mmCIF file of C-alpha atoms in Angstrom:
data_model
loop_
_atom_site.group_PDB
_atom_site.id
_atom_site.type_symbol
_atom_site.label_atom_id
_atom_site.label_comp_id
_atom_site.label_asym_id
_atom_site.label_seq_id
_atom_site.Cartn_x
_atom_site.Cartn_y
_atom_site.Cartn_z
ATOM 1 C CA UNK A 27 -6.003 -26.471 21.151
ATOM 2 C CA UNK A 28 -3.729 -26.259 18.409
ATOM 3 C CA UNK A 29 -3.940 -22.481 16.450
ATOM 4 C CA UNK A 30 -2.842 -22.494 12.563
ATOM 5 C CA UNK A 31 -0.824 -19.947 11.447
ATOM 6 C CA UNK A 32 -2.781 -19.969 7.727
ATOM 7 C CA UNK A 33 -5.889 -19.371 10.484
ATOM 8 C CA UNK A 34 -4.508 -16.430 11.870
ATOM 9 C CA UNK A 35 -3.273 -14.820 8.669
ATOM 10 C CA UNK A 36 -6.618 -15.208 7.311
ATOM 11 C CA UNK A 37 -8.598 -13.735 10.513
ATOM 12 C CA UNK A 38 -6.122 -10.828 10.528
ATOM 13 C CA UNK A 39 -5.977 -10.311 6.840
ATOM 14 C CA UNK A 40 -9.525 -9.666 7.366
ATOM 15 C CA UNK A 41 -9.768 -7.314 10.116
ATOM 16 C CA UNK A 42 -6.955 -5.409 8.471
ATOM 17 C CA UNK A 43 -9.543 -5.396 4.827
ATOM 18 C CA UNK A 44 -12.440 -4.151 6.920
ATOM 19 C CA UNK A 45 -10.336 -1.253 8.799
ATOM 20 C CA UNK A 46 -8.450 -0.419 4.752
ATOM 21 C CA UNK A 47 -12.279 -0.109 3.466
ATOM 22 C CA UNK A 48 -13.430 1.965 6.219
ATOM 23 C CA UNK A 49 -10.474 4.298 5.492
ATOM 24 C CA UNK A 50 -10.408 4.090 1.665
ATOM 25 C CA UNK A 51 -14.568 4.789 1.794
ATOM 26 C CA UNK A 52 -13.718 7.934 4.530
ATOM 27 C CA UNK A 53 -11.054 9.586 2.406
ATOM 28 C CA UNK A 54 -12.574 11.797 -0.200
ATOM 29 C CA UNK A 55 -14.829 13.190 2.794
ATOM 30 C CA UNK A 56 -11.206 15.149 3.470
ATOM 31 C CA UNK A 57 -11.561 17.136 0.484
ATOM 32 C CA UNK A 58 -14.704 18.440 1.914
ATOM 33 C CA UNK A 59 -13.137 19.093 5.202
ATOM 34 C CA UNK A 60 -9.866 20.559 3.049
ATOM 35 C CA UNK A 61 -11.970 23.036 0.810
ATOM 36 C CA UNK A 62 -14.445 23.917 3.656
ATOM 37 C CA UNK A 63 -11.560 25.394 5.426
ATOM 38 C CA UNK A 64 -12.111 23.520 8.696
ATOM 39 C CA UNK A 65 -8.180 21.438 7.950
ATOM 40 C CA UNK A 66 -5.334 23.270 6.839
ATOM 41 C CA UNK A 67 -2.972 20.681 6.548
ATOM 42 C CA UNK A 68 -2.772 16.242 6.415
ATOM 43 C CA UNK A 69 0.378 13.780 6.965
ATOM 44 C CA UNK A 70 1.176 11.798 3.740
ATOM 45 C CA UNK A 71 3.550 8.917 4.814
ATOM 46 C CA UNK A 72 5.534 11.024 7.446
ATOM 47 C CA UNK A 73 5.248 14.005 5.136
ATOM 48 C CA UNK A 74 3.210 16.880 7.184
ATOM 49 C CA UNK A 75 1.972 19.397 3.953
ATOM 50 C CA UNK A 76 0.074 22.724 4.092
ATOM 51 C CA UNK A 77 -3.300 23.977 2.205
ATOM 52 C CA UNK A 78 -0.911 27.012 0.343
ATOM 53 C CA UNK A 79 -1.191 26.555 -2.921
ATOM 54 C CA UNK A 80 -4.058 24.868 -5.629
ATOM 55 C CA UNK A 81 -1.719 21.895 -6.022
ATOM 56 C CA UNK A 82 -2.442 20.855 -2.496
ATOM 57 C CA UNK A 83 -5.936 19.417 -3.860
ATOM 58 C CA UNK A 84 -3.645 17.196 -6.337
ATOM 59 C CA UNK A 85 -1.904 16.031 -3.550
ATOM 60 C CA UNK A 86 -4.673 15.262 -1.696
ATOM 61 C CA UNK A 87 -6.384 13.099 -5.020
ATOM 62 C CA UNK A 88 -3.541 10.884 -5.042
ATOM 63 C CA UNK A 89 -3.367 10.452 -1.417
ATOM 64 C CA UNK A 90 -6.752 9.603 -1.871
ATOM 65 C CA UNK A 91 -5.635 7.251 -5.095
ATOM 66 C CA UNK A 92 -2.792 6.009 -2.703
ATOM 67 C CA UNK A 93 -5.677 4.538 0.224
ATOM 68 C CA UNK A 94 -7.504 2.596 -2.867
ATOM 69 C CA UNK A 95 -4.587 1.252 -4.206
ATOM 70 C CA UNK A 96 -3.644 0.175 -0.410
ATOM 71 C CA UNK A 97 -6.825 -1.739 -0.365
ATOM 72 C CA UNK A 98 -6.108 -3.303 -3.372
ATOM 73 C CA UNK A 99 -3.053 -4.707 -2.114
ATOM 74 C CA UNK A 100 -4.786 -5.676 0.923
ATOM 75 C CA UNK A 101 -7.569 -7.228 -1.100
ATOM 76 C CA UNK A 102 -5.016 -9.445 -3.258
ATOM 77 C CA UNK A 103 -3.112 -10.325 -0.106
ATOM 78 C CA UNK A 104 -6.480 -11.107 1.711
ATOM 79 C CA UNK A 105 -7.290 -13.820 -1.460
ATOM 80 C CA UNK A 106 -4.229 -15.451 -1.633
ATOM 81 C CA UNK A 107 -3.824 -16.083 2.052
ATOM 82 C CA UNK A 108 -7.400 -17.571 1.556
ATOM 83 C CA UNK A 109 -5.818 -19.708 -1.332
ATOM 84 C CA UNK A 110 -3.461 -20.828 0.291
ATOM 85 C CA UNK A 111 -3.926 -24.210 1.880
ATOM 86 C CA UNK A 112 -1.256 -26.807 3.893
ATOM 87 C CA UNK A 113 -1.270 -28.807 0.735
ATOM 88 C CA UNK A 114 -1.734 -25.780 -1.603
ATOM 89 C CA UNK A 115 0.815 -23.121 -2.078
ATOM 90 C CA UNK A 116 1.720 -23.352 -5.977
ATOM 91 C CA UNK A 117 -0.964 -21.924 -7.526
ATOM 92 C CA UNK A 118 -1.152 -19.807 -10.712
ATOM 93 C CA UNK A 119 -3.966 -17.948 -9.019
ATOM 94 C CA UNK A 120 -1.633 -17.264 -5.604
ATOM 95 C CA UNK A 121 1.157 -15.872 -7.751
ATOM 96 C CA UNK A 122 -0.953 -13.372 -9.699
ATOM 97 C CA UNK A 123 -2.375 -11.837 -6.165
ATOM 98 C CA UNK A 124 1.022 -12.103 -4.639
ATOM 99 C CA UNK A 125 2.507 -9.775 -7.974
ATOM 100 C CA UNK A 126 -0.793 -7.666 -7.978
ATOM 101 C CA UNK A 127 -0.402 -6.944 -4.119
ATOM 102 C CA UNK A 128 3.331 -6.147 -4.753
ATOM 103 C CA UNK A 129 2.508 -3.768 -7.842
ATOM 104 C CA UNK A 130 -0.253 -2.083 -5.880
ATOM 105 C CA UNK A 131 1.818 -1.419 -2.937
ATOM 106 C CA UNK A 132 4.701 -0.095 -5.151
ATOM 107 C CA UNK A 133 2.664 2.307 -7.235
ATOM 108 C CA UNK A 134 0.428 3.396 -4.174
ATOM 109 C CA UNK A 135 3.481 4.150 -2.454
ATOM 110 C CA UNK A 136 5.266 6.374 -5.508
ATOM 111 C CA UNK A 137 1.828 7.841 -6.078
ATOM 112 C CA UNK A 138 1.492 9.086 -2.492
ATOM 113 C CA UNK A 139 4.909 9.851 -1.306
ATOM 114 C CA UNK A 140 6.436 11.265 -4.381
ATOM 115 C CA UNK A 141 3.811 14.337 -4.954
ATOM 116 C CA UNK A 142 3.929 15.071 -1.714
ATOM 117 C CA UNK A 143 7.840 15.339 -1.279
ATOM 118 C CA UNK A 144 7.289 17.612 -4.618
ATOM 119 C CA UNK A 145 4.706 19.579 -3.234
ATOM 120 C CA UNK A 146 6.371 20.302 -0.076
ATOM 121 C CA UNK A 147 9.606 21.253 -1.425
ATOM 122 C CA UNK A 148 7.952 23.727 -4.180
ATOM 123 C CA UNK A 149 5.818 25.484 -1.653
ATOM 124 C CA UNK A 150 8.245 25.512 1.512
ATOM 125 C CA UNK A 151 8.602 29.101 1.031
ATOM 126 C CA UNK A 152 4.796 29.702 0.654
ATOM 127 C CA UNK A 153 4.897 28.054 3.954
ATOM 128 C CA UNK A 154 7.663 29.955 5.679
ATOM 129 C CA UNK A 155 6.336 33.219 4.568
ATOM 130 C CA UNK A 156 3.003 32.633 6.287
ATOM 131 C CA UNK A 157 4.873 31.880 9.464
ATOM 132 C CA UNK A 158 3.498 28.591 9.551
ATOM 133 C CA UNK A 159 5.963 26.227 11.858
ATOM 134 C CA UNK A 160 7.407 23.506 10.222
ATOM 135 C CA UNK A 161 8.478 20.575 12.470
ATOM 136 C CA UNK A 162 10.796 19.107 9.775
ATOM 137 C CA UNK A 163 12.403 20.426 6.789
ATOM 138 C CA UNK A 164 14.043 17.162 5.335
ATOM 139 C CA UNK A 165 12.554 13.886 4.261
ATOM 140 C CA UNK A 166 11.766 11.600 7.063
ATOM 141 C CA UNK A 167 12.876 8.157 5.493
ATOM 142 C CA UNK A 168 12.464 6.668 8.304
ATOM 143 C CA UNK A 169 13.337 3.040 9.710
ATOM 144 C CA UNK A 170 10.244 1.913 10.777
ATOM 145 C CA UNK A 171 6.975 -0.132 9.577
ATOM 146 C CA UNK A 172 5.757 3.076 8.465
ATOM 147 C CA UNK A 173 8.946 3.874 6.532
ATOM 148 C CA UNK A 174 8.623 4.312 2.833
ATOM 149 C CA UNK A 175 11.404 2.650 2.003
ATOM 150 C CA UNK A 176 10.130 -0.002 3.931
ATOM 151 C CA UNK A 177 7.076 -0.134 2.100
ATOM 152 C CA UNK A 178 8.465 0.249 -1.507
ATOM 153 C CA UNK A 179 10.513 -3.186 -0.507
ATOM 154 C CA UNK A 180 7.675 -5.104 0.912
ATOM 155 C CA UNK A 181 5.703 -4.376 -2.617
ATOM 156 C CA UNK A 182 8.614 -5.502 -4.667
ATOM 157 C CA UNK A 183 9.410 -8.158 -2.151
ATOM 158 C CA UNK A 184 5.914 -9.722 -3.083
ATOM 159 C CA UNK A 185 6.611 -9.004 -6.618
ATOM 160 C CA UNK A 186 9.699 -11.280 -6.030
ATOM 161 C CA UNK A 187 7.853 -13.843 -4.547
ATOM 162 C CA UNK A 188 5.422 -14.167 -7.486
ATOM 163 C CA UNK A 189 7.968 -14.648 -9.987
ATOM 164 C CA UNK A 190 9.244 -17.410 -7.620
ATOM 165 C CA UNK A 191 6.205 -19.288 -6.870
ATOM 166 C CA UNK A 192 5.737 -18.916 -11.067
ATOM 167 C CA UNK A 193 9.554 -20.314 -11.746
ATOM 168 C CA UNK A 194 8.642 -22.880 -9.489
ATOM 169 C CA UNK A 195 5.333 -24.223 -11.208
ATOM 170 C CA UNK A 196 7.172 -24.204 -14.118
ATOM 171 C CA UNK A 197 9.192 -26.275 -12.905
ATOM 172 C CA UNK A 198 6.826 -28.481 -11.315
ATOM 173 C CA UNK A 199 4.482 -28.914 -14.478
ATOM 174 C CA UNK A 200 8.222 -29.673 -16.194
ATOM 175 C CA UNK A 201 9.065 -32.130 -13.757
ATOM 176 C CA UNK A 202 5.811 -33.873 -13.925
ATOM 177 C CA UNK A 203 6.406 -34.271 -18.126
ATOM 178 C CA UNK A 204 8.879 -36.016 -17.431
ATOM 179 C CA UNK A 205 8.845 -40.219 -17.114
#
């Protein structure tokens, strides 16, 4: 028995679009949990930040912003790799999901990581004072799947790929003008 790749991609890119709509639909339920008092702080992309300040709901909203816009990109990914055939991989309609994908994952990226790295900096005194422990006091980059930097060039990496798969139908619908 012979297993396709393009099968695979697909049955994963579908687990992964149930699991990011689970997750996206559950996130505004942490306000609740946030403002009831029962959490007192949440993890934005390897960035731990504290309920100190009114800002912290802000946060929270784009974090919450930052989960749709993840299943967005999943969602574009999802319909090109369901597109995509063996004899099918030029497609007008592949490279707009491929440069949606990449500009969703960009901007949910910025709009999640960015605040927060604000918000922790500006209230890392509010924090101290309170004599709340702080496991890290610098940006955690990081090097892994998780990394942000890691994410920022997967989204513009699929940006890239767009413009390539459009260059090259150009060139094909050129090519096929010509005698």
């Amino acid at each position: 028995m012979k297993i396709s790749w393009l099968s695979t991609l697909r049955a994963i890119m579908t687990l992964v679009y149930f699991f990011a709509w689970l997750s996206a639909i559950g996130a505004p339920i942490s306000i609740i949990l946030f403002s009831s008092g029962v959490e007192s702080a949440f993890e934005s992309l390897g960035i731990k930040i504290y309920n100190v300040h009114w800002t912290f709901y802000g946060v929270l909203a784009l974090s919450i912003i930052g989960y749709w816009l993840f299943l967005a990109m999943i969602h574009h990914l999802r319909k090109a790799s369901y597109r995509i055939t063996p004899y099918r991989f030029m497609d007008t309609r592949i490279e707009r999901h491929f440069y949606y994908a990449g500009l969703f994952c960009v901007v949910g990226s910025l709009v999640t990581k960015v605040p927060a790295v604000i918000y922790k900096y500006t209230t890392m005194a509010i924090v101290k004072s309170n004599k709340i422990l702080l496991n890290d006091v610098s940006i955690d980059f990081g090097f892994s799947f998780d990394s942000f930097m890691v994410i920022l060039a997967f989204g513009i990496f699929l940006i890239i790929i767009s413009k390539i798969i459009k260059q090259s139908i150009l060139i094909q619908e050129e090519n096929d003008l010509t005698i």
